[in-house]
mmCIF file of C-alpha atoms in Angstrom:
data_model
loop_
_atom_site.group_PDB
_atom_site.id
_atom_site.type_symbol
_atom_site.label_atom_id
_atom_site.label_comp_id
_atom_site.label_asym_id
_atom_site.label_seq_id
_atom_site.Cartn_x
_atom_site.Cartn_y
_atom_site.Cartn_z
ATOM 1 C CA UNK P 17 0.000 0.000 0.000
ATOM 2 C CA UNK P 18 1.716 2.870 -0.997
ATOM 3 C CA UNK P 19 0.497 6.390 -2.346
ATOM 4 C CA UNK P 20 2.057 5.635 -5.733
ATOM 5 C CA UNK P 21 -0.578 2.927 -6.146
ATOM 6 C CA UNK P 22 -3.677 4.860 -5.003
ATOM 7 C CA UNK P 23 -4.885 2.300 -2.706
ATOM 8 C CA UNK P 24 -5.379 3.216 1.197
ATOM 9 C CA UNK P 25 -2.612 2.781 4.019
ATOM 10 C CA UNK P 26 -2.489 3.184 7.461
ATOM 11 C CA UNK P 27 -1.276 6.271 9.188
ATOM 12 C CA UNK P 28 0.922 4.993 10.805
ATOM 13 C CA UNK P 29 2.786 3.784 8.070
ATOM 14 C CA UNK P 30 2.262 7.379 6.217
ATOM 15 C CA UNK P 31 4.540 9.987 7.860
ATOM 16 C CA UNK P 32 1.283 12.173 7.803
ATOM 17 C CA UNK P 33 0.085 13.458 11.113
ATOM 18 C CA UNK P 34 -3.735 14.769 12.197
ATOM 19 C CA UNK P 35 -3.981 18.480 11.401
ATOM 20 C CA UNK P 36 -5.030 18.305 15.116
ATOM 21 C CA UNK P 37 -3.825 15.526 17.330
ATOM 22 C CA UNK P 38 -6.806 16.196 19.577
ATOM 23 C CA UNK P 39 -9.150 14.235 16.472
ATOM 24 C CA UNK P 40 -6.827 11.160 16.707
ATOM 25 C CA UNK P 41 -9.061 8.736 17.766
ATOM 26 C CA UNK P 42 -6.573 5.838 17.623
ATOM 27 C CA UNK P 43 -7.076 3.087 21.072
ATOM 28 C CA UNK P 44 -10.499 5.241 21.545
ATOM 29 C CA UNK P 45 -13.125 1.851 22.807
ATOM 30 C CA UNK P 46 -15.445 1.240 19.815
ATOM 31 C CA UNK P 47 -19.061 0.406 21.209
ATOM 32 C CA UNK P 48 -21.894 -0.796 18.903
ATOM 33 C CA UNK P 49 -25.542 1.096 18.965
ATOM 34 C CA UNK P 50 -26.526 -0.665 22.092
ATOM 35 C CA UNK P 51 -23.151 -0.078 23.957
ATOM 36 C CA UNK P 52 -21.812 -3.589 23.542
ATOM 37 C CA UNK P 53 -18.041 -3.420 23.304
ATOM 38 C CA UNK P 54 -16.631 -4.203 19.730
ATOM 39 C CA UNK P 55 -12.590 -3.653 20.661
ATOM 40 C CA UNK P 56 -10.517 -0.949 19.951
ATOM 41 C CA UNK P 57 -8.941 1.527 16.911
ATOM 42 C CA UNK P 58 -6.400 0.468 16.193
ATOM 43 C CA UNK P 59 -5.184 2.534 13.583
ATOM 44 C CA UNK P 60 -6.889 4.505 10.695
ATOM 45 C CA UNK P 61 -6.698 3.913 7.018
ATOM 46 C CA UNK P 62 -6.106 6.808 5.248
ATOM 47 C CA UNK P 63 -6.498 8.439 1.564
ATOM 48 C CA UNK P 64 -3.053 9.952 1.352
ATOM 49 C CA UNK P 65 -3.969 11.549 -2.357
ATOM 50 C CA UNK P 66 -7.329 13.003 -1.082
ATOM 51 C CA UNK P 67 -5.591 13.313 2.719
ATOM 52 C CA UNK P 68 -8.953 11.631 4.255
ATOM 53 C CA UNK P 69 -9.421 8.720 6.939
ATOM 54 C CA UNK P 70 -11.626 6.185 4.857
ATOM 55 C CA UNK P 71 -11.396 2.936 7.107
ATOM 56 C CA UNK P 72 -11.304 2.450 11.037
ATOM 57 C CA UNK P 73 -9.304 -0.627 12.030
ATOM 58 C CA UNK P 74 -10.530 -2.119 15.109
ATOM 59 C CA UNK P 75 -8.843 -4.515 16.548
ATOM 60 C CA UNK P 76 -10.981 -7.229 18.574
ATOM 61 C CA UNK P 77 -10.778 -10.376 20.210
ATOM 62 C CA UNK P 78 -7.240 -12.095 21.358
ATOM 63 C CA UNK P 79 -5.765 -11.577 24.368
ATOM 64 C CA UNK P 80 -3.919 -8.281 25.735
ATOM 65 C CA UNK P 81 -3.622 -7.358 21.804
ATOM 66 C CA UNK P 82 -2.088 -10.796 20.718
ATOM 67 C CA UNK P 83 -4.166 -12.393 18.665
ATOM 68 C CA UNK P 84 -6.856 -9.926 17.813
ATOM 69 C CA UNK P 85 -8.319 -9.459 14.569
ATOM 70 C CA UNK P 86 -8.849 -6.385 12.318
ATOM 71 C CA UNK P 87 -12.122 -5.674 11.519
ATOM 72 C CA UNK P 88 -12.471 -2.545 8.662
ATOM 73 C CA UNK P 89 -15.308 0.047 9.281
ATOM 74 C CA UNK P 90 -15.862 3.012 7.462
ATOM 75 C CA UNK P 91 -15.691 5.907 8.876
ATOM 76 C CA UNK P 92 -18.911 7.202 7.999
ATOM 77 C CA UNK P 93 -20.764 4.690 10.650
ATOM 78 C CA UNK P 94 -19.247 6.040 13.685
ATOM 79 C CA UNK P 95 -22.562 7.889 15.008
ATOM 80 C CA UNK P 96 -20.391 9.529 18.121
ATOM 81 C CA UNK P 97 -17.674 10.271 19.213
ATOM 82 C CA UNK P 98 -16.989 11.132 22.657
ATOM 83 C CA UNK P 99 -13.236 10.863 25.272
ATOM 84 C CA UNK P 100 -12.124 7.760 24.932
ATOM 85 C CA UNK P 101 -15.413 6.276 23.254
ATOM 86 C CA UNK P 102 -16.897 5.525 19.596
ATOM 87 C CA UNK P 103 -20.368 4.403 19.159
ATOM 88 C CA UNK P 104 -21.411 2.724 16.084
ATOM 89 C CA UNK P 105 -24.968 3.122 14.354
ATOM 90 C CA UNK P 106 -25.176 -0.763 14.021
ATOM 91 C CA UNK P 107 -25.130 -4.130 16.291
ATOM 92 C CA UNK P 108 -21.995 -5.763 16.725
ATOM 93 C CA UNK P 109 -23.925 -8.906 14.923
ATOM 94 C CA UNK P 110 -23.963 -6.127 11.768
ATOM 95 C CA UNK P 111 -20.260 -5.613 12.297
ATOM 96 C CA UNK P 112 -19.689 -9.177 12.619
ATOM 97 C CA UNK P 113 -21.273 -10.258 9.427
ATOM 98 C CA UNK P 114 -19.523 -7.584 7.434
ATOM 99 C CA UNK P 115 -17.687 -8.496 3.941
ATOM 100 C CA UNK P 116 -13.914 -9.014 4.863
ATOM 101 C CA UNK P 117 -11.589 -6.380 3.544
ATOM 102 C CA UNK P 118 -7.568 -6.714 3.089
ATOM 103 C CA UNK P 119 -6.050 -3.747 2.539
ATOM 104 C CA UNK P 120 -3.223 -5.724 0.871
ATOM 105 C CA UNK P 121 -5.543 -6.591 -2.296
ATOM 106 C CA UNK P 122 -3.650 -4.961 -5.804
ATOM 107 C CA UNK P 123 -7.641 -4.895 -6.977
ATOM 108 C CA UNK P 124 -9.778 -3.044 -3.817
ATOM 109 C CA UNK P 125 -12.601 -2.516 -5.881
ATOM 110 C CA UNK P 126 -15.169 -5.055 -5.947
ATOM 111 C CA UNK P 127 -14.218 -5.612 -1.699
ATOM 112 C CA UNK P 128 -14.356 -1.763 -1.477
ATOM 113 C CA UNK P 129 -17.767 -1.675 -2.907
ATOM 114 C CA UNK P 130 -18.936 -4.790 -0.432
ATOM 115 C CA UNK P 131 -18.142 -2.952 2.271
ATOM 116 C CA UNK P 132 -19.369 0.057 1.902
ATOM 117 C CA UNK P 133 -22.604 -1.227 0.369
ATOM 118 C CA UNK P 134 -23.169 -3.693 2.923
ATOM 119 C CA UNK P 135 -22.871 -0.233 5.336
ATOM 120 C CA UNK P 136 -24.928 1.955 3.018
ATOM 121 C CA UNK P 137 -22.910 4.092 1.904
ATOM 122 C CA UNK P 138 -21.554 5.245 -1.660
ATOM 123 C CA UNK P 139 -18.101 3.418 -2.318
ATOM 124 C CA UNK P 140 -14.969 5.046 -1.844
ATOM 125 C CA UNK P 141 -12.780 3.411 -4.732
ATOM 126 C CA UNK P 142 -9.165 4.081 -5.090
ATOM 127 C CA UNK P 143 -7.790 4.862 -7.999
ATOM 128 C CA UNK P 144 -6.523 1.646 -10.163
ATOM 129 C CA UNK P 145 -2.642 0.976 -9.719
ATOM 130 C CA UNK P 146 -0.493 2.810 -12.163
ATOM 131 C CA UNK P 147 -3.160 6.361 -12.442
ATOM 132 C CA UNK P 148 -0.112 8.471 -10.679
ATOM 133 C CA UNK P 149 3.402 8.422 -11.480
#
């Protein structure tokens, strides 16, 4: 994932930095609609052409962070955001029977669109690999 490619990375891996570290919302608790704990952000998949987060990464299950699995949420259905706290607009049964998405895919598209369908929302879909030199 790289931004010669157009696909998404993870800020961590960018170099970029929140215009305001105050929005960083990374280890924030992610809750579903009816409080139910989901796990936590891990880190946030970004747009580095368009400079947008696209895709929370929550990390859930294992044991003291060993073992847990990534799930990828858009953005878009976090509902609020308070200290230390995201609530979801869905059940953690909706989160749980979300299309799996790899960031590492050359072709995002047609897993792009899943997810974000399956959500409700309109796609984002990165650019195909070899737009930007």
């Amino acid at each position: 994932m790289n931004v010669e490619s157009g696909t998404l990375m993870r800020l961590e891996d960018s170099g970029r930095q929140l215009a305001d570290p105050e929005q960083d919302i990374r280890g924030h608790t992610v809750l579903d609609r009816d409080g139910h704990e989901i796990g936590n952000v891990g880190d946030l998949l970004i747009d580095p052409v368009q400079r947008r987060v696209r895709l929370l990464v929550v990390e859930h299950g294992g044991l003291f962070g060993v073992g847990a699995t990534p799930l990828f949420i858009p953005v878009e259905t976090a509902h609020l955001v308070t200290e230390g706290v995201i609530r979801l607009d869905r059940t953690r049964v909706q989160v749980a029977e979300a299309p799996q998405y790899d960031p590492e895919l050359v072709d995002q598209e047609k897993p792009m669109t899943d997810l974000y369908g399956y959500y409700g929302f309109t796609p984002f879909i990165p650019p195909p690999r070899g737009f930007f030199r």
